Coordinates of C-alpha atoms and ligand atoms in Angstrom, one line a residue:
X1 CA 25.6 -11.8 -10.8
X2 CA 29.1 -11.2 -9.8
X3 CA 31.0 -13.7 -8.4
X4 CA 31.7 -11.8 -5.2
X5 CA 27.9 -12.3 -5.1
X6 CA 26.7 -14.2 -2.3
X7 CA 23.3 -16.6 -3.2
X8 CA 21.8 -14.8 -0.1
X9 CA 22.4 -11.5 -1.4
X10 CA 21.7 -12.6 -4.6
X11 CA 18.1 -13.4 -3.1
X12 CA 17.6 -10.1 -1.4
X13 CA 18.5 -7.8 -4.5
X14 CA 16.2 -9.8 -6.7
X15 CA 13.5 -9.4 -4.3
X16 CA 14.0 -5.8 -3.5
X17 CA 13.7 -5.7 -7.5
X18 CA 10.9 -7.0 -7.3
X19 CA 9.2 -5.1 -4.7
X20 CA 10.6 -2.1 -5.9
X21 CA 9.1 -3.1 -9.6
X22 CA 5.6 -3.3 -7.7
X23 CA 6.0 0.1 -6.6
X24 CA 6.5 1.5 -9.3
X25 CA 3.2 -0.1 -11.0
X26 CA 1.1 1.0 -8.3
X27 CA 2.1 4.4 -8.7
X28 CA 1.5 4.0 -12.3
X29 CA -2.0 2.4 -11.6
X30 CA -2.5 5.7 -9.5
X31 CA -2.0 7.9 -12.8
X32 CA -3.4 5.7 -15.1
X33 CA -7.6 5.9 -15.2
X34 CA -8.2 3.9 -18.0
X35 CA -9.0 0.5 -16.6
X36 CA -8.1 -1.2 -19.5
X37 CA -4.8 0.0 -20.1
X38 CA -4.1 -0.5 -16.4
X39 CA -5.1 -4.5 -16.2
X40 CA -2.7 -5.0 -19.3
X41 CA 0.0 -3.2 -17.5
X42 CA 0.1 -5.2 -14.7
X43 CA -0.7 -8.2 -16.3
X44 CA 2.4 -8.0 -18.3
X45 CA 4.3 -7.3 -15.3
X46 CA 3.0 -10.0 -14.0
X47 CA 4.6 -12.5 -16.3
X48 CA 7.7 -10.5 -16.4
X49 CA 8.6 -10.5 -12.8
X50 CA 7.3 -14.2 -12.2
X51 CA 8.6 -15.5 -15.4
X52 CA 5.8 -17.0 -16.7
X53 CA 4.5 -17.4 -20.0
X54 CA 0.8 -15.7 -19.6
X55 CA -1.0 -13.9 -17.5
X56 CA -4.5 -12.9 -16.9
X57 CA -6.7 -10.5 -14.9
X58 CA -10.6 -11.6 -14.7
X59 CA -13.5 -9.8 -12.9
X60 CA -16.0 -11.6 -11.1
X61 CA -19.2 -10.9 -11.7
X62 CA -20.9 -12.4 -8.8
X63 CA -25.1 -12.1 -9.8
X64 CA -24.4 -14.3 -12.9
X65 CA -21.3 -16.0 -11.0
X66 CA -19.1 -15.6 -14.1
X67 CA -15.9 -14.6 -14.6
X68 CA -14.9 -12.4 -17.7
X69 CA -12.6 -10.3 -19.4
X70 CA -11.5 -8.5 -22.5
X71 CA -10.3 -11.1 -24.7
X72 CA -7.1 -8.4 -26.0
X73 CA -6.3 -4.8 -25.1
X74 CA -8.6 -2.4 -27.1
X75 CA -11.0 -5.0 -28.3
X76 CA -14.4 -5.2 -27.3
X77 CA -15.0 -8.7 -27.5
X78 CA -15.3 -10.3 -24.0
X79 CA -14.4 -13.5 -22.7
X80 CA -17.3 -14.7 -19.9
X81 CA -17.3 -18.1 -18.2
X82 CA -18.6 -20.1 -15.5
X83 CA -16.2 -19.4 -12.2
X84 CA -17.5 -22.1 -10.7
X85 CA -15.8 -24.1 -13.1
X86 CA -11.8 -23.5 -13.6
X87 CA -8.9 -22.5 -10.8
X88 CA -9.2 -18.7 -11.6
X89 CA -13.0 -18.9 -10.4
X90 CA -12.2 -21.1 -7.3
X91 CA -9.5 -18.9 -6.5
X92 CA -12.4 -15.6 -6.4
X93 CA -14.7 -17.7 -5.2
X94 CA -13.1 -18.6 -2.1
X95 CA -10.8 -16.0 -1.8
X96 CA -7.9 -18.4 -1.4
X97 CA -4.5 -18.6 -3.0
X98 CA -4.4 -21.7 -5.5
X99 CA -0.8 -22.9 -6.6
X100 CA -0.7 -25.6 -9.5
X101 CA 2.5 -27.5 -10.3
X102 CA 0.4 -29.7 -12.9
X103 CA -3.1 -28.2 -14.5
X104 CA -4.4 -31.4 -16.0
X105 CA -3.8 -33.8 -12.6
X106 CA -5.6 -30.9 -10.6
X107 CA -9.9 -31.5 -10.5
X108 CA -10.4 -27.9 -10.7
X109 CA -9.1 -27.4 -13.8
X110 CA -11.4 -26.5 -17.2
X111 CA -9.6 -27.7 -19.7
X112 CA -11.9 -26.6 -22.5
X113 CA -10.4 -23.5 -22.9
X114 CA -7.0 -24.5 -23.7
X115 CA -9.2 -27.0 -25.9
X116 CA -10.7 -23.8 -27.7
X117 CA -7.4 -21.7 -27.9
X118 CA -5.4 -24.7 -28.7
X119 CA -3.0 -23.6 -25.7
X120 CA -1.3 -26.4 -23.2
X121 CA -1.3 -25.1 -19.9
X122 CA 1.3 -26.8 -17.6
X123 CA 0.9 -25.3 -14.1
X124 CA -0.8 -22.4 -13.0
X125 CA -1.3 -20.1 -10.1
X126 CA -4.4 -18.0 -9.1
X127 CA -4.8 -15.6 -6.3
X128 CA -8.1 -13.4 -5.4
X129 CA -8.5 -9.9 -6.8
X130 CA -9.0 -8.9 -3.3
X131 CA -9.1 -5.1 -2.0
X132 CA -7.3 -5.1 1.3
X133 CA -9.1 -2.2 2.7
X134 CA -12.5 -3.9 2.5
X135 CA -11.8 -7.1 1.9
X136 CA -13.8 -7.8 -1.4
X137 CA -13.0 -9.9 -3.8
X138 CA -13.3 -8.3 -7.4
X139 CA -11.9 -11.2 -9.3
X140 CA -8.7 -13.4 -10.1
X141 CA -5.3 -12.9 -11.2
X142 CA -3.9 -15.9 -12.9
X143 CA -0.8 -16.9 -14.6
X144 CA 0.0 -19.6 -16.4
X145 CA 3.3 -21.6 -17.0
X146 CA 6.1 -20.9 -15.6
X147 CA 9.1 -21.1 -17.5
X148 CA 11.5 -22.9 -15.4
X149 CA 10.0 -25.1 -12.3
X150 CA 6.5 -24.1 -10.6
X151 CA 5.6 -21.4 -9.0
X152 CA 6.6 -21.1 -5.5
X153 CA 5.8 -19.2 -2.1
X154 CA 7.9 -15.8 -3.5
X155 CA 5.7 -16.3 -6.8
X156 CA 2.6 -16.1 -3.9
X157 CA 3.7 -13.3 -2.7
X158 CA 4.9 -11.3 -5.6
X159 CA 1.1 -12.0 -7.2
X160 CA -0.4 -11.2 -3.7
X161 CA 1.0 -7.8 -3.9
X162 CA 0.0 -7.0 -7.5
X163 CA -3.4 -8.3 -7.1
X164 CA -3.9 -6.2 -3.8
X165 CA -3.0 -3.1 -6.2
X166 CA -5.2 -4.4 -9.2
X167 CA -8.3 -4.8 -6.8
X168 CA -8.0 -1.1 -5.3
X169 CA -7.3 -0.1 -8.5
X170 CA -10.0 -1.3 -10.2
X171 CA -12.4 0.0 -7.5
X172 CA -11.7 3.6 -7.8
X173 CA -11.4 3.6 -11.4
X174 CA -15.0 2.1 -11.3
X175 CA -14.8 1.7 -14.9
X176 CA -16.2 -1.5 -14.7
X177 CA -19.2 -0.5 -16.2
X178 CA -17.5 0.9 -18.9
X179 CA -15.6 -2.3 -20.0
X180 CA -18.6 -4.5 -19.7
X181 CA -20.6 -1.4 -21.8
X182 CA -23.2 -2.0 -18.8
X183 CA -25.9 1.2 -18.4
X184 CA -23.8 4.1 -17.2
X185 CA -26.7 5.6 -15.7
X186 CA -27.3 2.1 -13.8
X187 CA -23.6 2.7 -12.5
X188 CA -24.6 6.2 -11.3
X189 CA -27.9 4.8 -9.8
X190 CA -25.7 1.7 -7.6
X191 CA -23.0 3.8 -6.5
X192 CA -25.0 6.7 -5.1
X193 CA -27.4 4.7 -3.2
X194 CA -24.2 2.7 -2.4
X195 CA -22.8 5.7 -1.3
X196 CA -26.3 7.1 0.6
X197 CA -26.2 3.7 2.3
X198 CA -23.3 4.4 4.9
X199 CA -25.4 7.1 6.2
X200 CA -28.0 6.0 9.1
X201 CA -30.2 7.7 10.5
X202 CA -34.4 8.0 10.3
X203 CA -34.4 11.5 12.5
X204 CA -35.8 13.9 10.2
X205 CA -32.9 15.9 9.9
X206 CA -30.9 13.3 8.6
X207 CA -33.2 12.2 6.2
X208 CA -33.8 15.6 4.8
X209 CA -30.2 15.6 4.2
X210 CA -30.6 12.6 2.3
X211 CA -33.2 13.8 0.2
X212 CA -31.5 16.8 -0.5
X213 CA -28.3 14.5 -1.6
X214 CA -31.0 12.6 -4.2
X215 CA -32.8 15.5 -5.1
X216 CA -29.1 17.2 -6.5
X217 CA -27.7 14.0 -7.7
X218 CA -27.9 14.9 -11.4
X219 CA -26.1 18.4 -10.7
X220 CA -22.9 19.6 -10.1
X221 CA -23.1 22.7 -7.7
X222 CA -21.3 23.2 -5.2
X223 CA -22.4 22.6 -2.0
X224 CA -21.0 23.9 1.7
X225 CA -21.4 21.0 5.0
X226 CA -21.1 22.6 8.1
X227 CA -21.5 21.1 11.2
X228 CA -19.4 20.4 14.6
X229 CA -16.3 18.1 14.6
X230 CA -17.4 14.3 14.3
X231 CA -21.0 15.4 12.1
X232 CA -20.3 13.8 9.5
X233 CA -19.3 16.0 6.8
X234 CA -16.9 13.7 5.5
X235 CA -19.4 11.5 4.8
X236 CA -21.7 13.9 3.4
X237 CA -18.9 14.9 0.6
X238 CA -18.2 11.0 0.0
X239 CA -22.3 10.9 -0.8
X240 CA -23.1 14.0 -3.1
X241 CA -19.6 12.8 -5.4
X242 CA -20.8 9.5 -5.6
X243 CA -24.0 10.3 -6.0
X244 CA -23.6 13.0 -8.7
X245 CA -22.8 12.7 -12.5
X246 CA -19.1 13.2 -11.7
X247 CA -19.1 10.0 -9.5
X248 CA -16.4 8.3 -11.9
X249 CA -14.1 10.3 -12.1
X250 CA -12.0 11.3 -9.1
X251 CA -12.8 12.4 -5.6
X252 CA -10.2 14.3 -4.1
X253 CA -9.8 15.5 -0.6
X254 CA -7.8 17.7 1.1
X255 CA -7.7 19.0 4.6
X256 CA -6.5 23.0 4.6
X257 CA -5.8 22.9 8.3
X258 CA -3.1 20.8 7.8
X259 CA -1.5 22.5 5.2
X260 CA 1.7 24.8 6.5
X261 CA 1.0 28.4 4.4
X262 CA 4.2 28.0 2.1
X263 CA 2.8 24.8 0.5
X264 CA -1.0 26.0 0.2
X265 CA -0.5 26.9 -3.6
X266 CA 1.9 23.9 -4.2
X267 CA -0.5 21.4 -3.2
X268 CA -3.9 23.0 -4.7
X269 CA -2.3 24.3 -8.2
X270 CA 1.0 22.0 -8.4
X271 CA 4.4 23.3 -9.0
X272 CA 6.5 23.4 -12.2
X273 CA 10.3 21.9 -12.5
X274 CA 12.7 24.0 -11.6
X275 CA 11.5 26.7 -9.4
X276 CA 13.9 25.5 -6.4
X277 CA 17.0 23.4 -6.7
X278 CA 15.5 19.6 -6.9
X279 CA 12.1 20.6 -7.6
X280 CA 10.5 17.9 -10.0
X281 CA 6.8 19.2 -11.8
X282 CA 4.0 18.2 -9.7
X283 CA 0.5 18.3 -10.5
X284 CA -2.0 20.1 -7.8
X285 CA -4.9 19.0 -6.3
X286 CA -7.4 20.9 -8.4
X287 CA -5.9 19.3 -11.6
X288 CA -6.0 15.9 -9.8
X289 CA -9.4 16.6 -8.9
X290 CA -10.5 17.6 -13.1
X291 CA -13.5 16.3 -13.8
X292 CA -14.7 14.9 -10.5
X293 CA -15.0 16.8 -7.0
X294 CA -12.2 18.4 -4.8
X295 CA -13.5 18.3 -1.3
X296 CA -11.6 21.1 0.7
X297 CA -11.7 20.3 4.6
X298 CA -11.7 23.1 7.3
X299 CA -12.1 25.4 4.7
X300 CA -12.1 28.0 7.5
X301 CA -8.7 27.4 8.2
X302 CA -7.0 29.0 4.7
X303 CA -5.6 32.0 4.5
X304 CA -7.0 35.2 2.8
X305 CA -4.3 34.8 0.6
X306 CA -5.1 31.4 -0.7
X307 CA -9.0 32.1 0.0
X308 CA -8.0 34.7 -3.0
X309 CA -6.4 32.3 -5.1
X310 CA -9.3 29.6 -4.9
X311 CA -11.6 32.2 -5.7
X312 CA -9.8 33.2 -9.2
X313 CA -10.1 29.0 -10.2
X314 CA -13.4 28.8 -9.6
X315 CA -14.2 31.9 -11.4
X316 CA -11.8 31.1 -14.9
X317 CA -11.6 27.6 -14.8
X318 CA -7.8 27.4 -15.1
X319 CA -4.8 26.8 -12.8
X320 CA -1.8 28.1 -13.1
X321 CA 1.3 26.0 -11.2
X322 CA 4.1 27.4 -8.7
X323 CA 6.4 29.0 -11.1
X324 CA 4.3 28.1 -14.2
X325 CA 3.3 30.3 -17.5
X326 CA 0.4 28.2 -19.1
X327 CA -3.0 28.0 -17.6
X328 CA -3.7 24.5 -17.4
X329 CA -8.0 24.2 -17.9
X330 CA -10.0 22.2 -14.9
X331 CA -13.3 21.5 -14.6
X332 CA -14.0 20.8 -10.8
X333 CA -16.9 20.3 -8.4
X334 CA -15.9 22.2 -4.8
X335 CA -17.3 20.7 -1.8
X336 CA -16.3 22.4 1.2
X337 CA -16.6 21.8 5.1
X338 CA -16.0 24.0 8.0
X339 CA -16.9 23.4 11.6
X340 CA -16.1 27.3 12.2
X341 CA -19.3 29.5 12.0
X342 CA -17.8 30.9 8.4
X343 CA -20.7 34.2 8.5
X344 CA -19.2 34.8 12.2
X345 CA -15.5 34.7 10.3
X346 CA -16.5 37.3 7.7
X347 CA -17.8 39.7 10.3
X348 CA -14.0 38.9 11.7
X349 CA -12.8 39.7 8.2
X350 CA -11.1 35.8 8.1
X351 CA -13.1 34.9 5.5
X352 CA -13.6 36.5 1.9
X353 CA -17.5 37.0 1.1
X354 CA -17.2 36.7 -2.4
X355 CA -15.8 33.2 -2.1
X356 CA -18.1 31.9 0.6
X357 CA -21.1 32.7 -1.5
X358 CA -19.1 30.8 -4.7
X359 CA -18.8 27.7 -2.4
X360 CA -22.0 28.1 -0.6
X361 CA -24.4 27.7 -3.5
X362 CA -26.1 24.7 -1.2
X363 CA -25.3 24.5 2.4
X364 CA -26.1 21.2 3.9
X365 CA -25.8 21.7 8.0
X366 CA -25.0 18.6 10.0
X367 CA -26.9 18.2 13.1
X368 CA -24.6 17.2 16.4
X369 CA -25.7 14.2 17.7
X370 CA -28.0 16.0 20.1
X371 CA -30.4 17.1 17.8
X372 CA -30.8 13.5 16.4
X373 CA -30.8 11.2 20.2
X374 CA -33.7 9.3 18.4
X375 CA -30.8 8.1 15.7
X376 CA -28.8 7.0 19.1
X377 CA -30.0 3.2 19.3
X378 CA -29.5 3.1 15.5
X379 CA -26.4 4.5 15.3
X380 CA -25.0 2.2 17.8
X381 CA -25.9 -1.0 16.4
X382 CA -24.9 0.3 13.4
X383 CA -21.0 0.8 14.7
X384 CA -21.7 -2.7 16.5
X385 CA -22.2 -4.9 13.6
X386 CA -19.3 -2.9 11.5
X387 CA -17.1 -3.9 14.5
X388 CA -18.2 -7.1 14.8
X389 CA -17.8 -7.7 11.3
X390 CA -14.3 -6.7 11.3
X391 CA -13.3 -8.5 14.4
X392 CA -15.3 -11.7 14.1
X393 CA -17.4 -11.4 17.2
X394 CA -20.9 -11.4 17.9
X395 CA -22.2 -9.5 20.9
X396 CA -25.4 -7.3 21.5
X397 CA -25.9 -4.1 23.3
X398 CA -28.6 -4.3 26.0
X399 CA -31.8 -2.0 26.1
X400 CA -30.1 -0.7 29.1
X401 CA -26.9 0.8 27.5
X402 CA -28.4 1.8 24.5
X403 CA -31.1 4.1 26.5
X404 CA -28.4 5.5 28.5
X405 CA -26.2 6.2 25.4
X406 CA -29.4 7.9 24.1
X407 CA -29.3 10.4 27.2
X408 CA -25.5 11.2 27.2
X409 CA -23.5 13.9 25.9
X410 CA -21.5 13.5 22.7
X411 CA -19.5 16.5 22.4
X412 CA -17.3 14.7 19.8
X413 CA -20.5 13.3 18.3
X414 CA -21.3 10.5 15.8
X415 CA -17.3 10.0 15.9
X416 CA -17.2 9.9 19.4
X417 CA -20.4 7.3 19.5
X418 CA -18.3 5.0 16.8
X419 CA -15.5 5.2 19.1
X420 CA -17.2 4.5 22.5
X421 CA -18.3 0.9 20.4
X422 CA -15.2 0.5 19.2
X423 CA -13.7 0.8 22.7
X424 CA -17.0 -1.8 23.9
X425 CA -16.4 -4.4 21.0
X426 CA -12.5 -4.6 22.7
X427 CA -13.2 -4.9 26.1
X428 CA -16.2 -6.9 25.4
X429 CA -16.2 -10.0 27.6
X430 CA -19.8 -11.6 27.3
X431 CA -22.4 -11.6 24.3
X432 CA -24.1 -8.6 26.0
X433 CA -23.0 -5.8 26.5
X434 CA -24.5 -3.7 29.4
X435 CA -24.6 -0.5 31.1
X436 CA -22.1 -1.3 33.8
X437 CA -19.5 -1.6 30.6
X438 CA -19.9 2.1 29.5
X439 CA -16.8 4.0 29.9
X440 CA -16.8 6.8 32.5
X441 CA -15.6 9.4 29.9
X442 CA -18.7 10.6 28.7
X443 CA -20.8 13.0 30.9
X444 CA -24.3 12.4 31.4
X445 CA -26.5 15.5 30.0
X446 CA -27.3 16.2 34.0
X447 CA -23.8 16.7 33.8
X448 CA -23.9 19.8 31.7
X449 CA -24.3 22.5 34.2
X450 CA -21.4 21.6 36.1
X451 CA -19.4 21.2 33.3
X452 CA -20.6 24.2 31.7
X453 CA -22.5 27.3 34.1
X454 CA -25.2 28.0 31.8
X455 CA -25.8 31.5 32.2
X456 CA -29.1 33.0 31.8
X457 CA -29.4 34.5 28.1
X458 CA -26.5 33.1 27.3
X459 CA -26.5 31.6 22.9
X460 CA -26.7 27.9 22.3
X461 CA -24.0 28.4 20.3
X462 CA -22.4 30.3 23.5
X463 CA -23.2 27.1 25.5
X464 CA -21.5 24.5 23.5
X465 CA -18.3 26.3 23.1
X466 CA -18.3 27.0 26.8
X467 CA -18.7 23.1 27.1
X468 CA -16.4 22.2 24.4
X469 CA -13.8 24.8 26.0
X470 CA -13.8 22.6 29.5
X471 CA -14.0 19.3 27.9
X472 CA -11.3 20.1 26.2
X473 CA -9.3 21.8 29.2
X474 CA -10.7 19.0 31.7
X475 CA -9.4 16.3 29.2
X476 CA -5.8 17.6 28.5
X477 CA -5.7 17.8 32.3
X478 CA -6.6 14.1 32.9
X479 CA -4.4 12.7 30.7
X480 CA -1.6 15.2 31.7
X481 CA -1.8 16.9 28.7
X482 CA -1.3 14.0 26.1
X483 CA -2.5 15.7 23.1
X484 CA -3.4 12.3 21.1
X485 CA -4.8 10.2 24.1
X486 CA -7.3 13.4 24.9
X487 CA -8.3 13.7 21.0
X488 CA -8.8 10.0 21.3
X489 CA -11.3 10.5 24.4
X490 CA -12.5 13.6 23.2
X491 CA -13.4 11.5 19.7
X492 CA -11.6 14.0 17.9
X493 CA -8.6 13.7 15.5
X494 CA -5.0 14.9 16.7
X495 CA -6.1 17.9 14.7
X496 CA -9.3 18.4 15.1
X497 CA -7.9 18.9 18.9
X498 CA -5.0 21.2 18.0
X499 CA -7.8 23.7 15.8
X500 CA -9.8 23.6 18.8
X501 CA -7.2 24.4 21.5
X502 CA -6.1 27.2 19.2
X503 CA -10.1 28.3 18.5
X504 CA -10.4 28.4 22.7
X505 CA -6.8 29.8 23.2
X506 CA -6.2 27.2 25.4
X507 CA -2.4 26.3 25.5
X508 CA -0.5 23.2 25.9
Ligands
ATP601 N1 -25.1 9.5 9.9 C1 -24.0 8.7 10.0 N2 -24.2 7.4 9.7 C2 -23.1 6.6 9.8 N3 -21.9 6.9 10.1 C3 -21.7 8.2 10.4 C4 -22.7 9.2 10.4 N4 -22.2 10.4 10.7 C5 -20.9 10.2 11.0 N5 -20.6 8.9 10.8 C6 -19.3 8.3 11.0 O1 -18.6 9.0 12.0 C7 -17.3 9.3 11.8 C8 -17.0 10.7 11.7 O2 -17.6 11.3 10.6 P1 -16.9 12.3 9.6 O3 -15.4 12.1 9.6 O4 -17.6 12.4 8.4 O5 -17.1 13.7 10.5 P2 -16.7 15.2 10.2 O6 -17.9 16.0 10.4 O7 -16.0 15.2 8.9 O8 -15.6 15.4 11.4 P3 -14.4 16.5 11.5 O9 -15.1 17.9 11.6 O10 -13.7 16.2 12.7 O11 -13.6 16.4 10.2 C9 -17.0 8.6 10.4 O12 -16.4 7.3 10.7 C10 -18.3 8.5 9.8 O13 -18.4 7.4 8.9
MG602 MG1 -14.0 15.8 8.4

């Protein structure tokens, strides 16, 4: 420290250190797959940046209610224990922080472990392994001693943060399995039905879609979803990866309608150093993807030129980067989704045959929401209890609102029935809610000939875009043409709104 060096900025620079240090491991943790590897990392981190003597990472294993990890890096012998017994287990447990200046005056602490390793543990302090995105709790962080003083609120924090990173971490690399040597297969088994779960729905479509998932889970082909904006399809992808052989290794995802043409190649094949002023080697999304699935989004939306480029991956296996010479080998699963009618598109000459049929080996077609009214009521309560989950209320949706939900129009679909609960579980003022709280957004299906003149002889498919067209036109009107309030409405994303008002030619 310099002595021009204030304590206060003294404080702030040794914070943003530290912050700055926890960046840099989560971006590590996102390169690093082996789970093993990863925990040490960040456990030695850990006791680096809180200055403490040990540190330790445990999983929870909540059938057996144990708590266990590898004993050292690269050894297979594991260390398993009762969490109900200790401060590391009460801190998964409960999901709370625990902070202890003085280990042997604290109840909670099991002291036969120091009494086995021979180690004198002073204070200690634990937080939850918890994944901030769904709140589980996968296990403990804990570290021990700390070399001058306790551990104090910054300590909290500093742990917080790394454990937060851990938890995610340690989801995606779903190596779990791997480190406890548990049946792979068994791993395959949980995660796709884990995966199969999120899907609801007993109409017969949807559960032929779910039976197709099962029946293809121990392949790798890849597979088209088509299906309006709001179907699904995301969904869908999410399923066949984690249902298929290739479910631990990575799922990538990447949405070609947002990508501007010039950095197409850039994103799917990466870039080599160099090939601009400032340009740093990046890897591309099919090499990102190796060994799992890349899920390619709007597919519709790429140009020939990179529907050409895609098409020379899948058929040699290698990619070659922006300004590279090597070919860099990838083995990758494509799922694809498209809301565009992609057979009408190669009629139009916007889409390359050759390809379509490469990514089209199975086509799995989403039904809009009103195919499958009888997965309505379902659906709904569905969306209810996630919301109320997530906000801590408990309400109900009356007979009444769930039969008129059954008979309205969803032109944004499931999406746009998630939203309308969302919207319900806000406002919500009583337990039950009824009919008279339904939002006046959504036309009833008696609506549909004045929103849409359906013309004698005129398509289905005719139909809906005629519908879609003056939804879309009605809604930019009403909400003088606020782009992300009418996607909202409309149940669609920002984007999905801007593909659509280009699709219809309708301006802004
Ligand atoms: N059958 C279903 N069961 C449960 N949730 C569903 C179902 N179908 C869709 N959803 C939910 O509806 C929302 C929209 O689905 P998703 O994003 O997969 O649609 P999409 O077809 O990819 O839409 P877009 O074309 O706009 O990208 C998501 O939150 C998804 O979880
Ligand atoms: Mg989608």
């Amino acid at each position: 420290m310099s002595s021009a060096t204030t304590p206060a900025a003294y404080q702030v620079s040794r914070l943003h250190e530290k912050l700055s240090a926890i960046l840099t491991i989560s971006q590590q943790m996102n390169s690093e797959r082996d789970l093993g590897i990863l925990l040490d990392l960040v456990a030695r981190e850990a006791t680096r940046l809180l200055g403490a003597d040990r540190a330790s990472i445990f999983l929870l294993d909540r059938e057996k209610l144990e708590l266990w990890s590898k004993v050292a890096l690269g050894s297979d012998e594991i260390l398993r224990f009762d969490a109900r017994k200790g401060i590391a287990g009460a801190a998964a447990l409960t999901g709370k922080v625990i902070n202890v200046s003085d280990a042997y005056y604290d109840a909670r602490f099991n002291s036969t472990i120091d009494t086995q390793t021979g180690y004198r543990t002073r204070n200690l302090l634990a937080v939850p392994l918890q994944n901030l995105i769904d709140g589980e709790v996968v296990g403990a962080f804990e570290v021990l001693n700390k070399r001058d003083g306790a551990f104090d609120a910054e300590d909290e924090e500093v742990l917080k943060s790394l454990a937060a990173q851990s938890a995610i971490a340690i989801q995606t690399a779903r190596s779990i399995g791997e480190l406890t040597k548990e049946n792979a297969h068994l791993w395959h088994e949980v995660e796709g039905r884990y995966a199969r779960h999120h899907i609801v729905g007993n109409s017969s479509k949807i559960q032929s879609v779910l039976q197709l998932i099962e029946r293809i889970s121990d392949s790798s082909v890849n597979v088209l979803i088509s299906g309006e904006s709001g179907t699904g399809k995301d969904l869908i992808a999410k399923a066949l990866h984690y249902s298929s052989p290739r479910s631990r290794r990575p799922f990538v995802a990447l949405n070609c309608a947002a990508l501007p043409e010039n950095l197409v190649e850039t994103e799917l094949f990466g870039i080599e150093k160099g090939v601009a002023t400032g340009v740093n080697s990046r890897m591309g999304q099919f090499q990102a993807a190796d060994g799992g699935t890349l899920f390619l989004d709007e597919i519709g939306d790429l140009s020939l030129a990179a529907q050409a480029k895609i098409l020379r991956v899948l058929e040699a296996r290698v990619v070659e980067r922006v300004g590279g010479r090597t070919s860099i080998s990838v083995d990758v699963r494509v799922l694809t989704a498209s809301n565009k009618d992609l057979e009408a598109e190669i009629k139009k000459g916007n889409f390359r045959e050759d390809l379509y049929y490469r990514l089209k080996v199975l086509h799995i077609r989403m039904p809009s929401l009103r195919e499958i009214r009888e997965d309505i009521p379902l659906l709904a309560n569905h969306f209810l209890s996630e919301c109320c989950r997530d906000s801590g209320k408990q309400l109900e949706l009356s007979h009444g609102v769930l039969r008129r939900m059954a008979e309205r129009q969803w032109p944004g679909n499931v999406r746009q029935l998630q939203n309308e609960i969302k919207r319900l579980v806000a406002c919500a003022r009583k337990r039950v809610i009824t009919e008279e709280d339904l939002g006046d957004g959504i036309p009833e299906t008696g609506d549909q000939e004045r929103m849409s003149p359906a013309r004698a002889g005129a398509s289905i498919k005719g139909a809906v875009a005629d519908l879609e067209r003056q939804m879309i036109a009605d809604m930019l009107h009403a909400t003088g043409n606020n782009q992300q309030r009418a996607a909202k409405a409309l149940g669609l994303s920002r984007q999905g709104l801007i593909n659509k008002m280009k699709r219809y030619k309708i301006g802004p």
